[in-house]
Coordinates of C-alpha atoms (C1' of nucleotides) in Angstrom, one line a residue:
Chain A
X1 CA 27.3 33.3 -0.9
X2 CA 26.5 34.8 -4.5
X3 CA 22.7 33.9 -4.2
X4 CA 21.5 36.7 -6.2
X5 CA 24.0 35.0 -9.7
X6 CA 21.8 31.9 -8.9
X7 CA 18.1 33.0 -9.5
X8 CA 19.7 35.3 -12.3
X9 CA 21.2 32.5 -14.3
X10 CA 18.9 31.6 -17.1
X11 CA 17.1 28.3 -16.2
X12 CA 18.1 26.1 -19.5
X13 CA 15.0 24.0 -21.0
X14 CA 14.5 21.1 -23.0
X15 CA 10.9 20.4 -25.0
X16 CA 10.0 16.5 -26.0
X17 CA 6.5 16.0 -28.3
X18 CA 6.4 14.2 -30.8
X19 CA 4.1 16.7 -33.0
X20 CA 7.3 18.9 -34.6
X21 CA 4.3 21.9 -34.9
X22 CA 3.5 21.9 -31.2
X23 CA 7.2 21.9 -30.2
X24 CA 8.0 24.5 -32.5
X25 CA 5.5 26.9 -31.2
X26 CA 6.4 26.2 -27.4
X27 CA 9.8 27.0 -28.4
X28 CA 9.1 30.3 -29.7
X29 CA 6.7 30.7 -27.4
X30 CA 9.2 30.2 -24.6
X31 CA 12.4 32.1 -26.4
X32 CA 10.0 35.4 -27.0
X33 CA 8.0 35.3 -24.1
X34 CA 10.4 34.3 -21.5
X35 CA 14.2 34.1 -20.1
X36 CA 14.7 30.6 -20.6
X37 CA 17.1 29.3 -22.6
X38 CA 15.8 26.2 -24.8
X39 CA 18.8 23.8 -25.3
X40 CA 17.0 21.3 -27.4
X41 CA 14.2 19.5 -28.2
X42 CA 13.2 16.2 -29.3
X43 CA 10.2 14.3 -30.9
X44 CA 10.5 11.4 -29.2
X45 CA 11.2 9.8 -24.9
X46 CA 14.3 7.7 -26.1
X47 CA 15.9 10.7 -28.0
X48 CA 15.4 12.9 -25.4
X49 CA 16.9 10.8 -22.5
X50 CA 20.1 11.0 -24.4
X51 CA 20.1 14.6 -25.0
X52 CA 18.8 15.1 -21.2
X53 CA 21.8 13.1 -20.3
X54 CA 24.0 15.6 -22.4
X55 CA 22.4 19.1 -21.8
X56 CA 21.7 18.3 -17.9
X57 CA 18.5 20.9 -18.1
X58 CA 16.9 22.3 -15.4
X59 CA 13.8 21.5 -16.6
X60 CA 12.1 19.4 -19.5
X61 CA 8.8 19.7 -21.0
X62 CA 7.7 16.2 -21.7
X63 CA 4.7 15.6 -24.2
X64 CA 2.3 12.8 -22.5
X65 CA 1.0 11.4 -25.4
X66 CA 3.3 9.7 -27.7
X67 CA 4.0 6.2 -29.4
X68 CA 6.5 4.0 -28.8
X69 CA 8.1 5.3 -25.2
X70 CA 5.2 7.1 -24.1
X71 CA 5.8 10.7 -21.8
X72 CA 5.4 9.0 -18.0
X73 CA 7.7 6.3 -18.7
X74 CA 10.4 8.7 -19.7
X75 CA 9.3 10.9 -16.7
X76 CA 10.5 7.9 -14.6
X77 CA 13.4 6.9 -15.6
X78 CA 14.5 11.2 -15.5
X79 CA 13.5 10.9 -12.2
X80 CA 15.6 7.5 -12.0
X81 CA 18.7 9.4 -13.4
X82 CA 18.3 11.6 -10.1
X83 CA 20.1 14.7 -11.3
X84 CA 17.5 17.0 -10.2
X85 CA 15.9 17.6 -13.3
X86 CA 12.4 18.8 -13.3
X87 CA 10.0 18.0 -15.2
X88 CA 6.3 19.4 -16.7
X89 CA 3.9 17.0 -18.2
X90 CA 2.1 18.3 -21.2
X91 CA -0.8 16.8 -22.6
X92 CA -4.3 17.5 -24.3
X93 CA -6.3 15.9 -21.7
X94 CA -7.1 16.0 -18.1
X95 CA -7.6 12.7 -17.7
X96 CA -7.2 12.5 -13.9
X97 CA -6.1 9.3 -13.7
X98 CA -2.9 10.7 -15.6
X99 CA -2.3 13.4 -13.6
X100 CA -2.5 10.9 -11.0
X101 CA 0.2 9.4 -12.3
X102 CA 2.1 11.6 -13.4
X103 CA 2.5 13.7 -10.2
X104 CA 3.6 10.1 -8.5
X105 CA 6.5 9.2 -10.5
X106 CA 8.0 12.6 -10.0
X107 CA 6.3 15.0 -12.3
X108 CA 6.9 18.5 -10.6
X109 CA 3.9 20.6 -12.9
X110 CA 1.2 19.1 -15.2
X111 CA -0.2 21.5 -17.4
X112 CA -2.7 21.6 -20.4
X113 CA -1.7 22.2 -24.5
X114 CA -5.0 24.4 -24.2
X115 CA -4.3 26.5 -21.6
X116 CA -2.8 30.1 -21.8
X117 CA 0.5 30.6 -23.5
X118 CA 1.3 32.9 -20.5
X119 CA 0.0 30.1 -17.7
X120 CA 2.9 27.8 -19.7
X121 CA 5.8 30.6 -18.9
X122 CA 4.4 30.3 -15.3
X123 CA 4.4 27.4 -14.5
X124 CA 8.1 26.9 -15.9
X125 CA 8.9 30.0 -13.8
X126 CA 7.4 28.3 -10.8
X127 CA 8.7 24.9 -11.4
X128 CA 12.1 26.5 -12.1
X129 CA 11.9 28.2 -8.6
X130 CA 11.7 25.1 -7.0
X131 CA 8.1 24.6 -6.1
X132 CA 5.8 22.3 -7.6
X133 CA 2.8 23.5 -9.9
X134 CA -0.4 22.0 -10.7
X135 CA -3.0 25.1 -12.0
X136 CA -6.0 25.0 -9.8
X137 CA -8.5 23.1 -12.4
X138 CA -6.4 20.5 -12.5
X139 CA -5.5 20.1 -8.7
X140 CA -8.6 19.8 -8.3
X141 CA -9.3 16.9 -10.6
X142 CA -6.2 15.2 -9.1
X143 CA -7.8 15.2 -5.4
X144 CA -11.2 14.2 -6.8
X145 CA -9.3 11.4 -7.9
X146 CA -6.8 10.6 -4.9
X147 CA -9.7 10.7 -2.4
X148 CA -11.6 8.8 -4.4
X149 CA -8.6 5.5 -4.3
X150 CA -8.9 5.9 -0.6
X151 CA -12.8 5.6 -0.1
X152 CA -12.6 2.4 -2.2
X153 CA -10.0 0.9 0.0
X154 CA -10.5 2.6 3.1
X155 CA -13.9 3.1 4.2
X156 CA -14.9 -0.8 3.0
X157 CA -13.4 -1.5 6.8
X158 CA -16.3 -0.7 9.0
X159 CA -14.8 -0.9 12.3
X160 CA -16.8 -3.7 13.9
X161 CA -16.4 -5.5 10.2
X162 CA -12.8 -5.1 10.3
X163 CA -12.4 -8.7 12.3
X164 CA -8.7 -7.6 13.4
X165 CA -9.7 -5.4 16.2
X166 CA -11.3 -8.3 18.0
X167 CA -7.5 -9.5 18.6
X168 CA -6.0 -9.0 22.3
X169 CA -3.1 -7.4 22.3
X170 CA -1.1 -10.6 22.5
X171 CA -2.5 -11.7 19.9
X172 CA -1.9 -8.2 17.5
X173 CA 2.4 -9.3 18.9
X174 CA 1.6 -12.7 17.3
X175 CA 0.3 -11.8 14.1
X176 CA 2.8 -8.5 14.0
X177 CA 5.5 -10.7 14.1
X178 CA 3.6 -13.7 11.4
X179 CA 3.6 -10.7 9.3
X180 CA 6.7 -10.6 9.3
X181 CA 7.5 -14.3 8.2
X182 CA 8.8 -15.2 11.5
X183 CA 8.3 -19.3 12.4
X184 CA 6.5 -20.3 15.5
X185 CA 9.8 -20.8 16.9
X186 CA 11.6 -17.9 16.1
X187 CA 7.7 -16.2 17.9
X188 CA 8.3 -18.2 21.5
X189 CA 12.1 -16.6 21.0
X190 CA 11.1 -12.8 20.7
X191 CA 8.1 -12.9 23.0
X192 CA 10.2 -15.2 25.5
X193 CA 6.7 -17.6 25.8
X194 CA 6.8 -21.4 24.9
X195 CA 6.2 -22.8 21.3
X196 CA 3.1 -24.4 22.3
X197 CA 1.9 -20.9 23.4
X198 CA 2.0 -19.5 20.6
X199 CA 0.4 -22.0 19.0
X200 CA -2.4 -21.1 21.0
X201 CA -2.6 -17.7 19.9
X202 CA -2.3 -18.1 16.5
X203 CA -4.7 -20.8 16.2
X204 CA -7.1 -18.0 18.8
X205 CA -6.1 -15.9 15.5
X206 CA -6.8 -18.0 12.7
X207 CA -10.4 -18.6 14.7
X208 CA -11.1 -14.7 15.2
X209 CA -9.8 -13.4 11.3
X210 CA -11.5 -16.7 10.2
X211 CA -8.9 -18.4 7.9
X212 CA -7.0 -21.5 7.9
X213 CA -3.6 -20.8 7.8
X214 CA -1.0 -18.1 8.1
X215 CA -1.0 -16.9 4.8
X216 CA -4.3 -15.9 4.8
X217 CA -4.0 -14.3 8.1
X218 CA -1.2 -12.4 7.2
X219 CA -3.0 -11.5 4.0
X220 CA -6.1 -10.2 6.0
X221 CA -3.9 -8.4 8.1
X222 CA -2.2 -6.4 5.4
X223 CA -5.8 -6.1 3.4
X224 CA -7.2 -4.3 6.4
X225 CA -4.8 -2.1 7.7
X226 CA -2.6 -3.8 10.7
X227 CA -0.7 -1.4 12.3
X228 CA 2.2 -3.2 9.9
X229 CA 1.6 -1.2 6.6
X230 CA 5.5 -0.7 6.2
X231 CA 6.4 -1.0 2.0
X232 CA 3.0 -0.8 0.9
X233 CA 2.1 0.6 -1.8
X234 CA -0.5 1.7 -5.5
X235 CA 0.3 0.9 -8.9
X236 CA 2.0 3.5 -11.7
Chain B
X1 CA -35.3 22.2 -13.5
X2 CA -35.5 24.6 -12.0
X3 CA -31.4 24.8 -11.2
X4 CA -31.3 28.5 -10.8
X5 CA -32.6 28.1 -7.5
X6 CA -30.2 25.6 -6.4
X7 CA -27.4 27.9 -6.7
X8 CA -28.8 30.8 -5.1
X9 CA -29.8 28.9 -1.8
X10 CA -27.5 30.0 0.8
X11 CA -25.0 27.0 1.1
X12 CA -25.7 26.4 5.7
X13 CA -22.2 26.0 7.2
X14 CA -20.9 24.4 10.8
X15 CA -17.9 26.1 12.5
X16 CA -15.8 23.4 14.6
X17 CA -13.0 25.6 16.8
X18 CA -12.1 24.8 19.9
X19 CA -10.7 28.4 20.5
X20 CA -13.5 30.7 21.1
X21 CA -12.5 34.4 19.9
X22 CA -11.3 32.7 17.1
X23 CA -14.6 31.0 16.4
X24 CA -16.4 33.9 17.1
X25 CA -14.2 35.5 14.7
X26 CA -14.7 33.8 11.4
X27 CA -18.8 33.4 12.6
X28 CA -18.9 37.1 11.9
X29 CA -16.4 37.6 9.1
X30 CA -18.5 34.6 7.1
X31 CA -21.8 36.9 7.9
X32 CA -20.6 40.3 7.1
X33 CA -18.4 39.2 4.1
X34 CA -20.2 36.5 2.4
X35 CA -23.5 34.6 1.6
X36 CA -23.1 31.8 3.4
X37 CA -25.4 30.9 6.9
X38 CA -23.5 30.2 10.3
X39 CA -26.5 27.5 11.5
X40 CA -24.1 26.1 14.6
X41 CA -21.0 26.1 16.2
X42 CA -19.3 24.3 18.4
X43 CA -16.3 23.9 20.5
X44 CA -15.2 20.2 20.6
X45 CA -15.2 17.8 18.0
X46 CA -18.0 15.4 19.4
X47 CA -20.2 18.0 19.9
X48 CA -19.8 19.2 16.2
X49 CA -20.8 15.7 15.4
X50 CA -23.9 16.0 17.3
X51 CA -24.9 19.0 15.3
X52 CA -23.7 18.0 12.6
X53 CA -25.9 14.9 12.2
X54 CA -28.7 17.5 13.2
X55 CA -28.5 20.3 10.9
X56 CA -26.6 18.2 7.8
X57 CA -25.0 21.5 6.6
X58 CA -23.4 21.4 3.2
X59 CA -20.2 22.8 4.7
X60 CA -18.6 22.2 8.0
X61 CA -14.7 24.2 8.7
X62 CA -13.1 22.2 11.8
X63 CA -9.9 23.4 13.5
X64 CA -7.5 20.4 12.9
X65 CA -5.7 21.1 16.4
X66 CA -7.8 20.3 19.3
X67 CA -7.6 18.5 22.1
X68 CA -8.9 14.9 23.3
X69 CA -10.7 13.8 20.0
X70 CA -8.8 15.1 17.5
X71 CA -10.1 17.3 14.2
X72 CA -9.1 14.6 11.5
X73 CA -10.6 11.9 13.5
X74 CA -13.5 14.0 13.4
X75 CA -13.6 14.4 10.0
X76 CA -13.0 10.6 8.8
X77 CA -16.6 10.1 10.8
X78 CA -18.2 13.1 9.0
X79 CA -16.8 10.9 6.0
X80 CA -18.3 7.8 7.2
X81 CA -21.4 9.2 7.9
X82 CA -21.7 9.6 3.8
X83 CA -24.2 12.4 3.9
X84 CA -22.1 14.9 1.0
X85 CA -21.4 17.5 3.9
X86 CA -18.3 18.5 3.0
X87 CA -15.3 19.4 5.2
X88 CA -12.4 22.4 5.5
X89 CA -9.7 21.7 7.6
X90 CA -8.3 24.6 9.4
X91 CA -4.7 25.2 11.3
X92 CA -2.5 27.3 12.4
X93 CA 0.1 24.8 11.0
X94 CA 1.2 24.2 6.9
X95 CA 3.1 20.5 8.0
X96 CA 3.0 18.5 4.9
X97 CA 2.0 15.1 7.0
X98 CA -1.5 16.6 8.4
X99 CA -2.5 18.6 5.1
X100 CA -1.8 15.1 3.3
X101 CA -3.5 13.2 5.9
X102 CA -6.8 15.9 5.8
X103 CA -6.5 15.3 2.0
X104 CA -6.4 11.6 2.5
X105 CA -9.7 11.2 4.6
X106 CA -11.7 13.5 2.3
X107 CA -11.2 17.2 3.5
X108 CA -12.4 19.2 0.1
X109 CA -10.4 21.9 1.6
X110 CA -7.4 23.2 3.6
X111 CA -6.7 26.6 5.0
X112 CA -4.5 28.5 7.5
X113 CA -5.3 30.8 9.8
X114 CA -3.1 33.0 8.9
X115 CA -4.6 33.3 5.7
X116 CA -6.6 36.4 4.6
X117 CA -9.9 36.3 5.2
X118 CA -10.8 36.5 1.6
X119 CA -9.2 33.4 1.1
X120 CA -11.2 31.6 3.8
X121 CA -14.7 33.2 1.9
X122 CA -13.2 31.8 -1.4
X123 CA -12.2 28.5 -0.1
X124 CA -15.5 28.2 1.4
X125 CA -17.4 29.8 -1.8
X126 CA -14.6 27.1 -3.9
X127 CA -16.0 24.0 -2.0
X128 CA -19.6 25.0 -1.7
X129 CA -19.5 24.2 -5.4
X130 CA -18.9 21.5 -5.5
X131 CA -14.9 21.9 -6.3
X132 CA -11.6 20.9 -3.8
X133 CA -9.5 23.9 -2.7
X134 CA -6.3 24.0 -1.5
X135 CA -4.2 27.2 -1.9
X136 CA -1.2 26.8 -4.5
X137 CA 1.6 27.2 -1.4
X138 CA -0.3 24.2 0.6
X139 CA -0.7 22.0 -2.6
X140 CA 3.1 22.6 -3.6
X141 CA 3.5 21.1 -0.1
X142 CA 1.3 18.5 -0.3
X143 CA 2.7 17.4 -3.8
X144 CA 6.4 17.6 -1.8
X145 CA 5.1 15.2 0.7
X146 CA 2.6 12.7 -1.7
X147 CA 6.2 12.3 -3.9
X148 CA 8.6 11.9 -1.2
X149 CA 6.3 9.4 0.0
X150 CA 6.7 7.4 -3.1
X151 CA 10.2 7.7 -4.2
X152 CA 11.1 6.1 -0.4
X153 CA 9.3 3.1 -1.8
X154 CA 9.1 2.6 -5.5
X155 CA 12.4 3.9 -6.3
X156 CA 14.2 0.8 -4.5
X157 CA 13.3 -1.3 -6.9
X158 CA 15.7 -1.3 -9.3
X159 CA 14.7 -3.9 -12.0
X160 CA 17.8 -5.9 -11.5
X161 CA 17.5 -6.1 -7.7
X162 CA 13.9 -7.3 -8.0
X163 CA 14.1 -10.7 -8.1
X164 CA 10.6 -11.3 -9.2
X165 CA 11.8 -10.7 -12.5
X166 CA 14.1 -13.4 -12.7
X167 CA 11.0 -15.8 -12.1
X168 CA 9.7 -17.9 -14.9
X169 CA 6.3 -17.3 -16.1
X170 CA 4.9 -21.2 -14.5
X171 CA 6.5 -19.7 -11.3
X172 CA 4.8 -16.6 -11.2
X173 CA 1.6 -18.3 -11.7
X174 CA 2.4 -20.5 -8.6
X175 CA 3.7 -17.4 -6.6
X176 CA 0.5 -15.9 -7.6
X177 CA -1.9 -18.2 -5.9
X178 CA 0.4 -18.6 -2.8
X179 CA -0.2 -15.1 -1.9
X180 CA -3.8 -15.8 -2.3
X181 CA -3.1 -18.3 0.7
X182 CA -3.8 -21.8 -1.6
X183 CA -2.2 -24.8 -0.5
X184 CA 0.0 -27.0 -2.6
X185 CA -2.5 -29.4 -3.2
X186 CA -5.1 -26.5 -4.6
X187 CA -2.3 -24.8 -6.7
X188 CA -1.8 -28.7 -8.3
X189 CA -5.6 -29.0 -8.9
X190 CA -6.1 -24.9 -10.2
X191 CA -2.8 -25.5 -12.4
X192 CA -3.9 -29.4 -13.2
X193 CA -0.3 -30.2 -12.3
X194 CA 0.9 -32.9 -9.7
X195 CA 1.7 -31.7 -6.6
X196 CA 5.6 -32.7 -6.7
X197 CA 5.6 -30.1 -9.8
X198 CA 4.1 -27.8 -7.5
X199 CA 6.8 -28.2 -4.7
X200 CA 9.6 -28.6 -7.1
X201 CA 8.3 -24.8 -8.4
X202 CA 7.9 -23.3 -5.0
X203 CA 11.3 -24.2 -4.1
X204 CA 12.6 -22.8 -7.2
X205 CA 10.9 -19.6 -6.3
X206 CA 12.5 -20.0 -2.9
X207 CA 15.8 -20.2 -3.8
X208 CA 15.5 -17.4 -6.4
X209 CA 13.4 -14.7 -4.5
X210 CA 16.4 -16.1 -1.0
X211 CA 13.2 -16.8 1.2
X212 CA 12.7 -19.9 3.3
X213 CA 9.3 -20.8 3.3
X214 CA 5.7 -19.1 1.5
X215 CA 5.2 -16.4 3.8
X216 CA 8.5 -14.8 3.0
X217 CA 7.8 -15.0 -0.3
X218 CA 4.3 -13.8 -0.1
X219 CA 5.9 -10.9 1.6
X220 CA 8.7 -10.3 -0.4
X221 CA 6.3 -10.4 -3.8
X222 CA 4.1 -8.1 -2.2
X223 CA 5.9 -5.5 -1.3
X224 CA 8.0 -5.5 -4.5
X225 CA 5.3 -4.8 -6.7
X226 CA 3.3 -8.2 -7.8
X227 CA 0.9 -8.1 -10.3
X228 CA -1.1 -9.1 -7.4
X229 CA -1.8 -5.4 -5.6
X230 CA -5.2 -5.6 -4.9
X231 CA -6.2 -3.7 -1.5
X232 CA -3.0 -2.3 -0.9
X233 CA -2.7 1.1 0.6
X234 CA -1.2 4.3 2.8
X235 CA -1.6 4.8 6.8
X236 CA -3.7 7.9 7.9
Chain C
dC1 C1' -14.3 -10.8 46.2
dC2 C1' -15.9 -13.2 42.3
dC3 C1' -16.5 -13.7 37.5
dT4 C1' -14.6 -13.1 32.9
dT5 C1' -11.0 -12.6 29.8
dT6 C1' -6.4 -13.1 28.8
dT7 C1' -2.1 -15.4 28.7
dT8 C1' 0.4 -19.1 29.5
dA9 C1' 1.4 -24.1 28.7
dA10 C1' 1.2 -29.2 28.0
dA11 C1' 0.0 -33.5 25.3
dT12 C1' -1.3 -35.8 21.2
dC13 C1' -1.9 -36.4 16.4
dC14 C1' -1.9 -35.8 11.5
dA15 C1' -1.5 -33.0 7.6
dC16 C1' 1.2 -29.9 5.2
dT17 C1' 5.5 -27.8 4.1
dG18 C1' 10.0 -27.8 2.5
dG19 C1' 14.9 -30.0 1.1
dT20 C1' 17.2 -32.9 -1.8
dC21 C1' 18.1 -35.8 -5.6
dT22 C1' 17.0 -37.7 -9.8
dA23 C1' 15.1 -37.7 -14.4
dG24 C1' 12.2 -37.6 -18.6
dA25 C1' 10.0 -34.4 -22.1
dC26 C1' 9.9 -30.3 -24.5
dC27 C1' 11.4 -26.0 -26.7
dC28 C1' 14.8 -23.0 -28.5
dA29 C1' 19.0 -21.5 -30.2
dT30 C1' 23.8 -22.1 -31.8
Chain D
dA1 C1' 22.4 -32.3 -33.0
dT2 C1' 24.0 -30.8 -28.7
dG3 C1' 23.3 -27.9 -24.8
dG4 C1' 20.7 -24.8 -21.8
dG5 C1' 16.4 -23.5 -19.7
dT6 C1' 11.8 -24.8 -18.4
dC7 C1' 8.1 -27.8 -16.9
dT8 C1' 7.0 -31.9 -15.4
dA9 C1' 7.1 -35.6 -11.7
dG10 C1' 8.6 -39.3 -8.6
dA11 C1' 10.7 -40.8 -3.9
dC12 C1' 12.2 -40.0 0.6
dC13 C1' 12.6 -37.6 4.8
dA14 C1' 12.7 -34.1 8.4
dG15 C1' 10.5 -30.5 10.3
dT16 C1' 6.9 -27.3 10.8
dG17 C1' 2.3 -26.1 11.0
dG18 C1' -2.2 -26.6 12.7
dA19 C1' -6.4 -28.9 15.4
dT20 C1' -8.0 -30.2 19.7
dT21 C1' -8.4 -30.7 24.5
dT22 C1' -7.3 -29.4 29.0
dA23 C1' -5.9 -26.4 32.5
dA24 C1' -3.6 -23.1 35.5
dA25 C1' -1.9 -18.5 36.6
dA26 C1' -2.6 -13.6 35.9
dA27 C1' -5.2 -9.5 34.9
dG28 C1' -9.1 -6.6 35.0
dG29 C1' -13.8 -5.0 35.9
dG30 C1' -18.1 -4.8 38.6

DNA sequence: CCCTTTTTAAATCCACTGGTCTAGACCCAT
DNA sequence: ATGGGTCTAGACCAGTGGATTTAAAAAGGG
């Protein structure tokens, strides 16, 4: 148990922008200012998936905002390589919708070109440590914008709108199991009832969510949050 | 405009706790040690509603742990009630499932007890303006959880595994309107095709996504990321 | 104990769905 | 130009799905 060689051992770093200016200054910045090692860097995503691949860094410092392979796609296919690499977005903006998604696909820090040289060392240091860094500002903009996505899709179900919670609790099996693309007969077999049965209940079902078939009803029931919500989920 | 004024009214705060000493605790550290004004407190969640509706302070902190109705719950129909009072969740407890979850509703904050008091004044000073706080360790967590979330389901699909991709462009447009629940006979009409070519598509699709009838498939396209992701979302 | 709701079930009937085979027209690439 | 993939479409058939009516047993609340 030689913990204390761990944490000592330099974290090694690589930088990806595509503006040679900016990535020569974070290099310096980094080499004078801090004990990580910079292994490489690269001006564009596809050159530095190659050289990730080769260097294994513990963490990369990937520019946002570039042509061709933009920053977030790269992010996720790093995050696809699942070596445990870390990565730090870097970009001009705080575009929250960004940060939105770039904390999704894996990013472990997201941090500003215009913020403080030394608030750049930290949040490597941080990131490095194993923790996941977002400065304050921009944590801030991120749950602005995370709430927001769920008022849209949440709070439109009032309750005594939300047409599903006028099922019985027979009926809730039924649909359970229609949202699962079971057949009526393979229904009657799990809930040991007769075919014609649950033909009742489903057409009970198509009456109360007001739709014509079982497409829609399952639709409706994974539109308005049936208990069912298993693979669900938001767009890079 | 007079907006001076606005900033130097006292922001009128509600404390929801269902442990007394501890309620009366932070009632007099939030009087000695900051501007804010105490107008109520109260000891259950339903009652907090109550004065809630009554006072509409700008700020309400509620205990998350308590018993019959539960804090969150509590705090979704604060939510609901769309008056801009905004919310500080409070525990004893830094689990990653109920700070997401608090996040999720709309809590603008998050704090622990154990936190120093100076903390619970700043949260409280953070949120009163209008900003959403949650202390670096709890957003590191938060971040933990909110990815780990995500890789479970949007790493799995691999781009070769997904068999939506082996789809032709003709049969997404068909898969696309069966998981808005059209019959053959309105895909034929909304495609101006015959409905033989519709059939002879579906089953295409059938065979290539290894379904057996449209509900599979509806399924199958949904949870593997369709262009179709409307109203799709997380459980609380 | 009675009334209501829920769950169960049958019969009938028709429309829609899905499987299979066949085949022409079109486009693209070798 | 020949071959592969796509889009189109027909025929035929079996099976499932869905609408409607009727009704009885079970459960639950006042």
């Amino acid at each position: 148990m030689r913990r204390g060689l761990e944490f000592k051992k330099k974290a090694r770093v690589i930088l990806v922008d595509d503006n040679y200016e900016h990535l020569s200054g974070v290099r310096e910045l980094i080499e004078v200012e801090s004990d990580f090692d910079v292994v490489a860097t690269a001006t564009s995503a596809s050159v530095a998936i190659s050289l990730i691949k080769k260097y294994r860094p513990e963490i990369v410092l990937m520019d946002i905002n570039m042509p061709e392979k933009d920053g977030l796609t790269a992010i996720a296919e790093i995050e696809k390589l699942d070596l445990g690499i870390r990565t730090i977005a870097l970009t001009g903006y705080d575009d929250p919708d960004l940060i939105f998604r770039a904390m999704k696909i894996g990013a472990k820090g997201y941090i500003l070109k215009t913020m403080a040289s030394a608030q750049l060392i930290y949040a490597i240091e941080e990131v490095a440590a194993g923790k996941i860094y977002l400065p304050s500002t921009l944590s801030s903009r991120f749950f602005e914008y995370f709430q927001k996505s769920f008022r849209d899709e949440t709070q439109t179900i009032s309750d005594e709108e939300n047409l599903l919670n006028y099922l019985t609790q027979r009926e809730e099996e039924v649909l359970d199991l229609l949202t699962q693309g079971v057949t009526y007969k393979g229904v009657a077999q799990k809930l040991f009832i007769s075919e014609t049965t649950v033909k009742t209940h489903v057409n009970n079902i198509f009456q109360k969510l007001q739709v014509n078939d079982r497409t829609q009803a399952v639709l409706y029931a994974l539109n308005n949050g049936f208990l069912n919500r298993r693979k669900v989920k938001i767009a890079i």
